PDB file of C-alpha atoms and ligand atoms in Angstrom:
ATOM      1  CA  UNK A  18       0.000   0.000   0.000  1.00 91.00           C
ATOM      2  CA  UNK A  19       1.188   3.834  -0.415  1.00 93.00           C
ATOM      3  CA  UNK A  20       3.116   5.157   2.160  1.00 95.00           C
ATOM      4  CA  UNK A  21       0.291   7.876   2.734  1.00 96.00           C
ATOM      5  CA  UNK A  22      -1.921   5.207   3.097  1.00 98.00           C
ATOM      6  CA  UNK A  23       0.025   3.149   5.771  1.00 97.00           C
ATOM      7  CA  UNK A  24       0.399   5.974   7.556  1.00 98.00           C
ATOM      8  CA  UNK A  25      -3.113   6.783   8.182  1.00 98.00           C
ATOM      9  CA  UNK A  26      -3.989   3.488   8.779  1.00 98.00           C
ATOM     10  CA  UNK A  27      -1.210   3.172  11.511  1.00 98.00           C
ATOM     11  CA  UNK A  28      -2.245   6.456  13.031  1.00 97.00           C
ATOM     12  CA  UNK A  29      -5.777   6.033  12.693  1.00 97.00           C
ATOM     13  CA  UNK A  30      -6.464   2.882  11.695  1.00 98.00           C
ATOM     14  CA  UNK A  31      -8.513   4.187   8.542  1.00 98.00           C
ATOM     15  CA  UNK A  32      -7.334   5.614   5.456  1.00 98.00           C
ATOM     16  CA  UNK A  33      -9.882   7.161   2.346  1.00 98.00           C
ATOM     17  CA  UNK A  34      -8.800   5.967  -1.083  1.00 98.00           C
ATOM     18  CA  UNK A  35     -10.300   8.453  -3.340  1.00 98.00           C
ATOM     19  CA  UNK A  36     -12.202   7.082  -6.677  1.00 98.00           C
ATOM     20  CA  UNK A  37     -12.299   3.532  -5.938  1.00 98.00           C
ATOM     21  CA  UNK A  38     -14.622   2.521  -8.497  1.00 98.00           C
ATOM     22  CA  UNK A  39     -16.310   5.002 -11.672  1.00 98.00           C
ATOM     23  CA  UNK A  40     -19.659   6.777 -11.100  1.00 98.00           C
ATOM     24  CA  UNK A  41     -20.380   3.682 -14.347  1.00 98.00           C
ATOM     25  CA  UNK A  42     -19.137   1.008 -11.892  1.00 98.00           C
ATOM     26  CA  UNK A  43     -21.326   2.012  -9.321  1.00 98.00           C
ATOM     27  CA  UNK A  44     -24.004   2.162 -10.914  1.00 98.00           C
ATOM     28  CA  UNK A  45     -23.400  -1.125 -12.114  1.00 98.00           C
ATOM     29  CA  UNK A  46     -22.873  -2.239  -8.881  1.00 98.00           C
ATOM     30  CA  UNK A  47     -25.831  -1.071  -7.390  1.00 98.00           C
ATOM     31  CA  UNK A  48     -28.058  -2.725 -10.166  1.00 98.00           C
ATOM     32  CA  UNK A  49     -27.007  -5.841  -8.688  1.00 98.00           C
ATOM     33  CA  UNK A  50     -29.239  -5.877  -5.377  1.00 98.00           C
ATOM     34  CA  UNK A  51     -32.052  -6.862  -7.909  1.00 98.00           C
ATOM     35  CA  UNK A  52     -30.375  -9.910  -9.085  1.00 98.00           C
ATOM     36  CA  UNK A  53     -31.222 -11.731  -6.789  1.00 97.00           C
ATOM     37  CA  UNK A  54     -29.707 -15.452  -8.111  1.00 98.00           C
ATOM     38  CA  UNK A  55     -25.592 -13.611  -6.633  1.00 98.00           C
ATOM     39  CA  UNK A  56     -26.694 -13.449  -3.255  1.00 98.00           C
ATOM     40  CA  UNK A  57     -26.824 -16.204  -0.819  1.00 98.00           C
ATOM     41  CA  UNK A  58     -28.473 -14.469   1.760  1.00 98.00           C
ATOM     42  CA  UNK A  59     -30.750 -11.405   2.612  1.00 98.00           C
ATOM     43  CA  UNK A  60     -31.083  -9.699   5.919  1.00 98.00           C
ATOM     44  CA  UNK A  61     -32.864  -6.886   7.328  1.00 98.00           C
ATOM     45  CA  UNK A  62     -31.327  -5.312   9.707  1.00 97.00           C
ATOM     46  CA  UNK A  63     -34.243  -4.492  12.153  1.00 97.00           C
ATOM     47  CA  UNK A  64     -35.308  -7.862  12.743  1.00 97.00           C
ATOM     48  CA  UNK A  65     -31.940  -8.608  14.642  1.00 95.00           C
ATOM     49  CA  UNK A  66     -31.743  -5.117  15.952  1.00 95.00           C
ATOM     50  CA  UNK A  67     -28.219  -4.417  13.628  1.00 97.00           C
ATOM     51  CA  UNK A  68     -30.226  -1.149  12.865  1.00 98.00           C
ATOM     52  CA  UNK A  69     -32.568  -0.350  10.137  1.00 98.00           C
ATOM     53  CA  UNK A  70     -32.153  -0.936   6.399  1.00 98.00           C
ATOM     54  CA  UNK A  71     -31.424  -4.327   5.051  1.00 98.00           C
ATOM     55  CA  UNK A  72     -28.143  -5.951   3.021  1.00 98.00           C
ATOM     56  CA  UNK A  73     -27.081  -9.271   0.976  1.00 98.00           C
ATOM     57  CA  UNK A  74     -24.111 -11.188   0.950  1.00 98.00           C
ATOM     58  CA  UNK A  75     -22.612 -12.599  -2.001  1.00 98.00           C
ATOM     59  CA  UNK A  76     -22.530 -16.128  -3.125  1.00 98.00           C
ATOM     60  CA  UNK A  77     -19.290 -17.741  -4.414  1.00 98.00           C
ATOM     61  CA  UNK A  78     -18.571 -17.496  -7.550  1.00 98.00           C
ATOM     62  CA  UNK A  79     -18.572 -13.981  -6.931  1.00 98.00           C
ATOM     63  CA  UNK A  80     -18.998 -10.769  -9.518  1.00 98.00           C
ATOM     64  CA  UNK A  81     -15.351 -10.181 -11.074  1.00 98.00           C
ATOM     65  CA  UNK A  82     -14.851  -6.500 -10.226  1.00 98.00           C
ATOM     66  CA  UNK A  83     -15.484  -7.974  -6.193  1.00 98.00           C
ATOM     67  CA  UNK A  84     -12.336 -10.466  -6.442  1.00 98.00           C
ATOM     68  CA  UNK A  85     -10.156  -8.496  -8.322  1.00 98.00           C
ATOM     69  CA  UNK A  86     -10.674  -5.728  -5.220  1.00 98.00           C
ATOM     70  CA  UNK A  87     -10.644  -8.501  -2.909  1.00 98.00           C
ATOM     71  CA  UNK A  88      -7.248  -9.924  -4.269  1.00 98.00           C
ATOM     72  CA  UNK A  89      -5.640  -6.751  -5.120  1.00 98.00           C
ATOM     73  CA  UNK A  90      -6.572  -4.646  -1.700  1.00 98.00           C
ATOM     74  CA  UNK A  91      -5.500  -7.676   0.291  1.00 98.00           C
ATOM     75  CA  UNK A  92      -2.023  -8.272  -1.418  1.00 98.00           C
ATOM     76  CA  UNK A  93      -1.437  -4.680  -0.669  1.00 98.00           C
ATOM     77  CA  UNK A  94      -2.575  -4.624   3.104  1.00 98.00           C
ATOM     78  CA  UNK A  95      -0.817  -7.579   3.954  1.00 98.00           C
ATOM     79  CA  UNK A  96       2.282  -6.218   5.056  1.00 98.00           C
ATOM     80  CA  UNK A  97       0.420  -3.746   7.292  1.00 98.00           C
ATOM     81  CA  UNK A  98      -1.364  -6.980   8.611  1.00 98.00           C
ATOM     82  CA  UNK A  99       1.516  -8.115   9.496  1.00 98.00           C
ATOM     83  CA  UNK A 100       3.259  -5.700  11.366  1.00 98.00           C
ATOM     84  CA  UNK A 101       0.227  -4.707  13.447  1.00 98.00           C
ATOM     85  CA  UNK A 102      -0.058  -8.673  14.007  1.00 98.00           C
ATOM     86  CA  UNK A 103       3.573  -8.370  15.517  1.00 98.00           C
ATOM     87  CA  UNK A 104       3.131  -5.108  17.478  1.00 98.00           C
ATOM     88  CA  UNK A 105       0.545  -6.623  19.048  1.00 98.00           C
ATOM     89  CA  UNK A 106       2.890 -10.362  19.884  1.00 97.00           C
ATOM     90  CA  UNK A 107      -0.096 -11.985  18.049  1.00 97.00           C
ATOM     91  CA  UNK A 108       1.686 -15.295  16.669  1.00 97.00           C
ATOM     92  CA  UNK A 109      -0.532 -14.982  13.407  1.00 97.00           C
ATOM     93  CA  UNK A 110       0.899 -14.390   9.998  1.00 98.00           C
ATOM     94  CA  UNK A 111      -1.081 -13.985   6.850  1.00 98.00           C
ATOM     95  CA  UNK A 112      -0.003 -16.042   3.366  1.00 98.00           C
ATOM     96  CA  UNK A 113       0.817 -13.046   0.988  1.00 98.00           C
ATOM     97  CA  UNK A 114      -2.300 -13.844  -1.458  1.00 98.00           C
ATOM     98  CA  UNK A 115      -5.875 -13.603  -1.166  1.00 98.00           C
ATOM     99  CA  UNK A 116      -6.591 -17.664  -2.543  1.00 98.00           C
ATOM    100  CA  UNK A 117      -3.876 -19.169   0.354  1.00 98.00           C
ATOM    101  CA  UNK A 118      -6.087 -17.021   3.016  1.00 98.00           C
ATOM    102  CA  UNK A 119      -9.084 -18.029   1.762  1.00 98.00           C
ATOM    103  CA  UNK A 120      -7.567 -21.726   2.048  1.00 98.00           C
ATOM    104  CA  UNK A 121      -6.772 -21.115   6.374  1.00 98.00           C
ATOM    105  CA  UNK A 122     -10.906 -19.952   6.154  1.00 98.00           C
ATOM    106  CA  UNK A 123     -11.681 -23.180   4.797  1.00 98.00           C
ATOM    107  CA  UNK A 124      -9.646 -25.187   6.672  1.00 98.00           C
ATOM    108  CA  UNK A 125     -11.105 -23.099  10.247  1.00 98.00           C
ATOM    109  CA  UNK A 126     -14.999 -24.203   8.604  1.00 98.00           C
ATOM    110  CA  UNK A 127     -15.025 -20.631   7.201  1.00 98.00           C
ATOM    111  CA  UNK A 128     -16.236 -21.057   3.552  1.00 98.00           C
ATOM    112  CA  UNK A 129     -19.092 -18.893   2.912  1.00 98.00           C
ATOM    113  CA  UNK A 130     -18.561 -15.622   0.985  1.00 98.00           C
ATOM    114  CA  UNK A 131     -18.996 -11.791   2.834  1.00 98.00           C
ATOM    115  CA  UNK A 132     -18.731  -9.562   0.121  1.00 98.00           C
ATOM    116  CA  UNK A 133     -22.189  -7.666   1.009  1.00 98.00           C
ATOM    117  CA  UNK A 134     -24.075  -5.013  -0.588  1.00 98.00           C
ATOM    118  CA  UNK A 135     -25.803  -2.547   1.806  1.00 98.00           C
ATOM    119  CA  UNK A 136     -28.936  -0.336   1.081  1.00 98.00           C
ATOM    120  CA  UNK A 137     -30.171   2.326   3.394  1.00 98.00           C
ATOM    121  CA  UNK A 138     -33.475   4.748   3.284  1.00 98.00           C
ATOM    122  CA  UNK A 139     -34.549   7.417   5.097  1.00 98.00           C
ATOM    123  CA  UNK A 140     -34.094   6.767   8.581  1.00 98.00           C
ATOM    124  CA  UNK A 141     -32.349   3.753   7.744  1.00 98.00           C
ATOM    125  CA  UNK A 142     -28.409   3.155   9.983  1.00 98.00           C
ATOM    126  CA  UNK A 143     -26.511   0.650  11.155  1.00 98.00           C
ATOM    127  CA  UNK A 144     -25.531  -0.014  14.387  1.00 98.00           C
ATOM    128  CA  UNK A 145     -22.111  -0.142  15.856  1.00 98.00           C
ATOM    129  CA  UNK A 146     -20.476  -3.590  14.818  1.00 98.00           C
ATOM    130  CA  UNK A 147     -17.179  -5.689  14.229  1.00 98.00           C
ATOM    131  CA  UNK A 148     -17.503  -8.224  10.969  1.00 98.00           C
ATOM    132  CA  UNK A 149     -16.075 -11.463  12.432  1.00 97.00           C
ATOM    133  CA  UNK A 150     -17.447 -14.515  10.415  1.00 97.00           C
ATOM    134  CA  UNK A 151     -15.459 -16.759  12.682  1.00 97.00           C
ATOM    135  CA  UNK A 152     -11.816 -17.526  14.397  1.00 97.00           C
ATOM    136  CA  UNK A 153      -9.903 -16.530  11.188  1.00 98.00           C
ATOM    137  CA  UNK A 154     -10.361 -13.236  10.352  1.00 98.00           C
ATOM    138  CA  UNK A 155      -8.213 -10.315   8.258  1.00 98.00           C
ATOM    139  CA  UNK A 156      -7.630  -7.468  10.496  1.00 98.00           C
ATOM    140  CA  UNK A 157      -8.598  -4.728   8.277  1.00 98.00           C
ATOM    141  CA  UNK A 158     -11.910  -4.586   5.500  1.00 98.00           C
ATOM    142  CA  UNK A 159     -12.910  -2.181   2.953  1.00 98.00           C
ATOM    143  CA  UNK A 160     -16.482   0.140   2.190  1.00 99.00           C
ATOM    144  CA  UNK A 161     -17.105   1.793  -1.159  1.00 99.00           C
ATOM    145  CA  UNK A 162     -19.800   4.371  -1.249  1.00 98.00           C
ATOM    146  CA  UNK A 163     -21.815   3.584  -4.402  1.00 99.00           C
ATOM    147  CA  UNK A 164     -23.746   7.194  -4.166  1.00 98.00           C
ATOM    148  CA  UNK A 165     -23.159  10.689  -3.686  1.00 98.00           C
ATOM    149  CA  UNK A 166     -23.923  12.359  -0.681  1.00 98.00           C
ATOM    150  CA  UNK A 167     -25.671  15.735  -0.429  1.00 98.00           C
ATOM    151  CA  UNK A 168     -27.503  14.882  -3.904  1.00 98.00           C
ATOM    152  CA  UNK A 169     -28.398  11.349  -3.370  1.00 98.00           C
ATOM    153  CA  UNK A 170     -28.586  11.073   0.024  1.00 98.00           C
ATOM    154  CA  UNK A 171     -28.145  12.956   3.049  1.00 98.00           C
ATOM    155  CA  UNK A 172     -26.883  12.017   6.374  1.00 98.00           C
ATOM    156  CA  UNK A 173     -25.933   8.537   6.401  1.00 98.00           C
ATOM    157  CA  UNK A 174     -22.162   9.360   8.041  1.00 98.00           C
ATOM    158  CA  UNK A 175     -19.608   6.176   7.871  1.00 98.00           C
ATOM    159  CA  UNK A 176     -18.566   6.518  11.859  1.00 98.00           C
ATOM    160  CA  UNK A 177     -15.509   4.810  13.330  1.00 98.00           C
ATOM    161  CA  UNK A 178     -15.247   4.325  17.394  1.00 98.00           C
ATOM    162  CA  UNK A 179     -12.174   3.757  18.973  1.00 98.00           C
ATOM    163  CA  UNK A 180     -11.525   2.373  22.521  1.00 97.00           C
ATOM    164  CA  UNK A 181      -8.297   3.292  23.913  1.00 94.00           C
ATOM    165  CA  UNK A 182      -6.737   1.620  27.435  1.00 91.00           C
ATOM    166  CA  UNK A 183      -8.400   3.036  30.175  1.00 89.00           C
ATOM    167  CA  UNK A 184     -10.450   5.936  28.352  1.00 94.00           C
ATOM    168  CA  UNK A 185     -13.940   6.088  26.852  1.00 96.00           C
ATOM    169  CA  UNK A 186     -14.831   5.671  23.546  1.00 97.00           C
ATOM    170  CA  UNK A 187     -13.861   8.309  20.925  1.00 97.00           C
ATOM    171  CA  UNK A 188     -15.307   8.351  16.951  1.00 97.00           C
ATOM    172  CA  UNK A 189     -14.220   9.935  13.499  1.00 98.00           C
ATOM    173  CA  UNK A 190     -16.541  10.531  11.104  1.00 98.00           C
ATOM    174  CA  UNK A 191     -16.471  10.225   7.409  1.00 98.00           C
ATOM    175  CA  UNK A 192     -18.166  11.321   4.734  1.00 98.00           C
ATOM    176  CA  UNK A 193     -16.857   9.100   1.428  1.00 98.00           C
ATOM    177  CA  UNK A 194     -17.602  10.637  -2.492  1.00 98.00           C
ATOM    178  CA  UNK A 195     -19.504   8.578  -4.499  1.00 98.00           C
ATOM    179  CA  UNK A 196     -16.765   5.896  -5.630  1.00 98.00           C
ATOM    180  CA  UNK A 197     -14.466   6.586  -2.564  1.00 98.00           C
ATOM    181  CA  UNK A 198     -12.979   3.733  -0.474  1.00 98.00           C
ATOM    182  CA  UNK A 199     -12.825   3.747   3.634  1.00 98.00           C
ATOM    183  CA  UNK A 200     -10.553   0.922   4.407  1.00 98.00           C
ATOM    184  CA  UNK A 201     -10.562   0.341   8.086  1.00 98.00           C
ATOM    185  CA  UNK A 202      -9.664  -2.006  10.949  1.00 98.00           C
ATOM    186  CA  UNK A 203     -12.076  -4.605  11.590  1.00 98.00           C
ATOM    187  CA  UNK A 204     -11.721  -5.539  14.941  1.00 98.00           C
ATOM    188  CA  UNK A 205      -8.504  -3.649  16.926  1.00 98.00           C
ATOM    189  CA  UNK A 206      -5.562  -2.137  15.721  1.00 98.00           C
ATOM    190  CA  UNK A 207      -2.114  -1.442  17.852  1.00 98.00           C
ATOM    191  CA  UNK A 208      -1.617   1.520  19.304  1.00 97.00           C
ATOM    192  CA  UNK A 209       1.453   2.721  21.632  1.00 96.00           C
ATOM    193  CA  UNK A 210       1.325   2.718  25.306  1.00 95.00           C
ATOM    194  CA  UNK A 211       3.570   2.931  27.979  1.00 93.00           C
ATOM    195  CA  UNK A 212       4.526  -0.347  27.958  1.00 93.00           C
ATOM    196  CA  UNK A 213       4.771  -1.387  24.475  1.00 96.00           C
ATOM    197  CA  UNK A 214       2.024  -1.505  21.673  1.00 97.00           C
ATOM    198  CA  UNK A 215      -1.647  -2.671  22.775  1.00 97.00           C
ATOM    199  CA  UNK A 216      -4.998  -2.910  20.940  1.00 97.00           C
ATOM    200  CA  UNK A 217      -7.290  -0.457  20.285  1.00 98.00           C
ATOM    201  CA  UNK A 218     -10.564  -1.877  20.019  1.00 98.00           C
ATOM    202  CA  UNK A 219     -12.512  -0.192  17.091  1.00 98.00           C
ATOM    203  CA  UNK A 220     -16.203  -0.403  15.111  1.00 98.00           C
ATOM    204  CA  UNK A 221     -17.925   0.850  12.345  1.00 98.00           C
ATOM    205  CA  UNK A 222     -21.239   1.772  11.914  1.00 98.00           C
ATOM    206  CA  UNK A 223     -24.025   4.603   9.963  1.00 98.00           C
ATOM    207  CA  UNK A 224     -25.469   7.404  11.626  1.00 98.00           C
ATOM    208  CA  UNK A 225     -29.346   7.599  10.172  1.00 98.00           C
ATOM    209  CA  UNK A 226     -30.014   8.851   6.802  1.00 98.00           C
ATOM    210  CA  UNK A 227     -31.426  11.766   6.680  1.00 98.00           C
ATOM    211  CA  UNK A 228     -33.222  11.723   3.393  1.00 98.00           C
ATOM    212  CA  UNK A 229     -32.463   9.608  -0.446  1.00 98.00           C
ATOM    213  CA  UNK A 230     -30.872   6.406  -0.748  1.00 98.00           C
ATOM    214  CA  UNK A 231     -27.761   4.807   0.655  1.00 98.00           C
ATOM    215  CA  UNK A 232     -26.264   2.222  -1.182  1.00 99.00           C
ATOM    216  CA  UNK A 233     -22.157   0.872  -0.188  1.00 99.00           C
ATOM    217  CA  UNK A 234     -20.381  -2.173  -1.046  1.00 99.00           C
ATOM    218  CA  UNK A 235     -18.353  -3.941   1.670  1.00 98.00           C
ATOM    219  CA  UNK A 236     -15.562  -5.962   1.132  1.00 98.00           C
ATOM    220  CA  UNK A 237     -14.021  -8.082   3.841  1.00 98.00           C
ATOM    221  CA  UNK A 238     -11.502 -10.778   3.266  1.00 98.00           C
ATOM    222  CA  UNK A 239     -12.298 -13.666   5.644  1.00 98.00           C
ATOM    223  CA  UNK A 240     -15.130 -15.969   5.049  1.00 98.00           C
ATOM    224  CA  UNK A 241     -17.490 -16.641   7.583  1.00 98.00           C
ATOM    225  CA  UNK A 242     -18.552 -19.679   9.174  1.00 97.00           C
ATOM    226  CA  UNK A 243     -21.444 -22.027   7.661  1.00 87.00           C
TER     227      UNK A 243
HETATM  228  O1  AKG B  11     -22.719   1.129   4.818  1.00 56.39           O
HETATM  229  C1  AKG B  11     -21.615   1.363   5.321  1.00 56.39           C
HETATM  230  O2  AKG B  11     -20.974   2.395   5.090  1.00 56.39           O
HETATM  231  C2  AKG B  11     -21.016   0.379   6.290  1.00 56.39           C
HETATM  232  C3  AKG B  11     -21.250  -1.015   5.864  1.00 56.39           C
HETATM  233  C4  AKG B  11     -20.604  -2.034   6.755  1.00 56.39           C
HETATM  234  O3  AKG B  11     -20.921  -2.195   7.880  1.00 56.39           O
HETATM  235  C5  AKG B  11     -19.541  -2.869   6.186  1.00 56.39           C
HETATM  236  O4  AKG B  11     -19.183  -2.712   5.009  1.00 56.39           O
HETATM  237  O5  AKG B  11     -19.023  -3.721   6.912  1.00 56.39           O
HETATM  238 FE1  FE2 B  12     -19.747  -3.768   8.795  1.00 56.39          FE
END
């Protein structure tokens, strides 16, 4: 990954890659939620109190354009991975391409896909949440907004909270361009203390939407149990 982009992600533990995908590919993407044959499962969000709104995972074999992010975004976090893995002494080190992790999630019983398409309406958000599928999991995922805010939509934030030793919960919050990337950490990320690096526990949520429609594609790189 850039430099620029390792650095934000190690100070805090998100970074904003501008112009992801086209204003075409989104589109695209968004014309997808109606095809509903891709998807292996549906869930609205109210029902299980995540929030309101509702989202669908992928089924395997998934839409090209979502593995070639998946592969590509992974290959390039992986040294970041890494490193936080050893900051933290966590005796876990991820394979260096997207297929050999994808083999450890099979192996662990992990071998559904989580690629997910999310679609919000007024007064639609969703609650403050880590995506673990399972024991194996990446420790960083990805969020492309698929619309614009201020002319699609309005409100709708992406918001970040960060736990810190000690202290009470603290939150960024972004506001991606159509096409724009978020990647972020998925469950903690190391920050330094006065004894050495600890973790940071962090989650990701979406204030309410105010008026329009919301539409984002997540990708995260571990698959989740069956
Ligand atoms: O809609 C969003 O911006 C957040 C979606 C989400 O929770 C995710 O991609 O994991
Ligand atoms: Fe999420």
């Amino acid at each position: 990954m850039e430099e620029k982009i390792n650095n934000q992600l190690n100070t805090r533990g998100y970074a904003l890659i501008p112009s992801l995908l086209t204003k075409e590919a989104c589109g695209e993407m968004i014309s997808l939620y109606e095809n509903k044959g891709l998807f292996r499962k549906r869930v609205v969000m109210e029902r299980h109190r995540f929030g309101k709104g509702e989202y669908q995972y992928f089924n395997y074999p998934l839409p090209g354009l979502i593995t070639n992010i998946r592969e590509k975004y992974y290959a390039a976090l992986v040294p970041l991975a890494n490193m936080w893995m050893k900051a933290l002494k966590i005796s876990i080190e991820y394979p260096a391409s997207h297929e050999e992790f994808i083999e450890e999630c099979h192996t662990a019983g992990q071998k559904l896909a989580t690629p997910l398409l999310l679609r919000y309406h007024q007064d639609d958000f969703n609650c403050l949440h880590q995506d673990l599928y399972g024991k194996v999991f990446f420790p960083l995922q990805l969020v492309i907004c698929l619309n614009q805010p201020g002319k699609d939509f309005t409100g709708g934030e992406f918001v970040l909270t960060e736990q810190k030793y000690m202290s009470q919960s603290s939150c960024e919050v972004i506001t991606p361009q159509l096409g724009d990337a978020i990647i972020f950490a998925t469950q903690y990320r190391p920050v330094m203390g006065a004894k050495g690096y600890y973790r940071a526990h962090m989650k990701h949520g979406v204030s309410r939407v105010r008026s329009g429609e919301r539409n984002t594609l997540g990708i995260i790189f571990h698959d989740a149990e069956v």
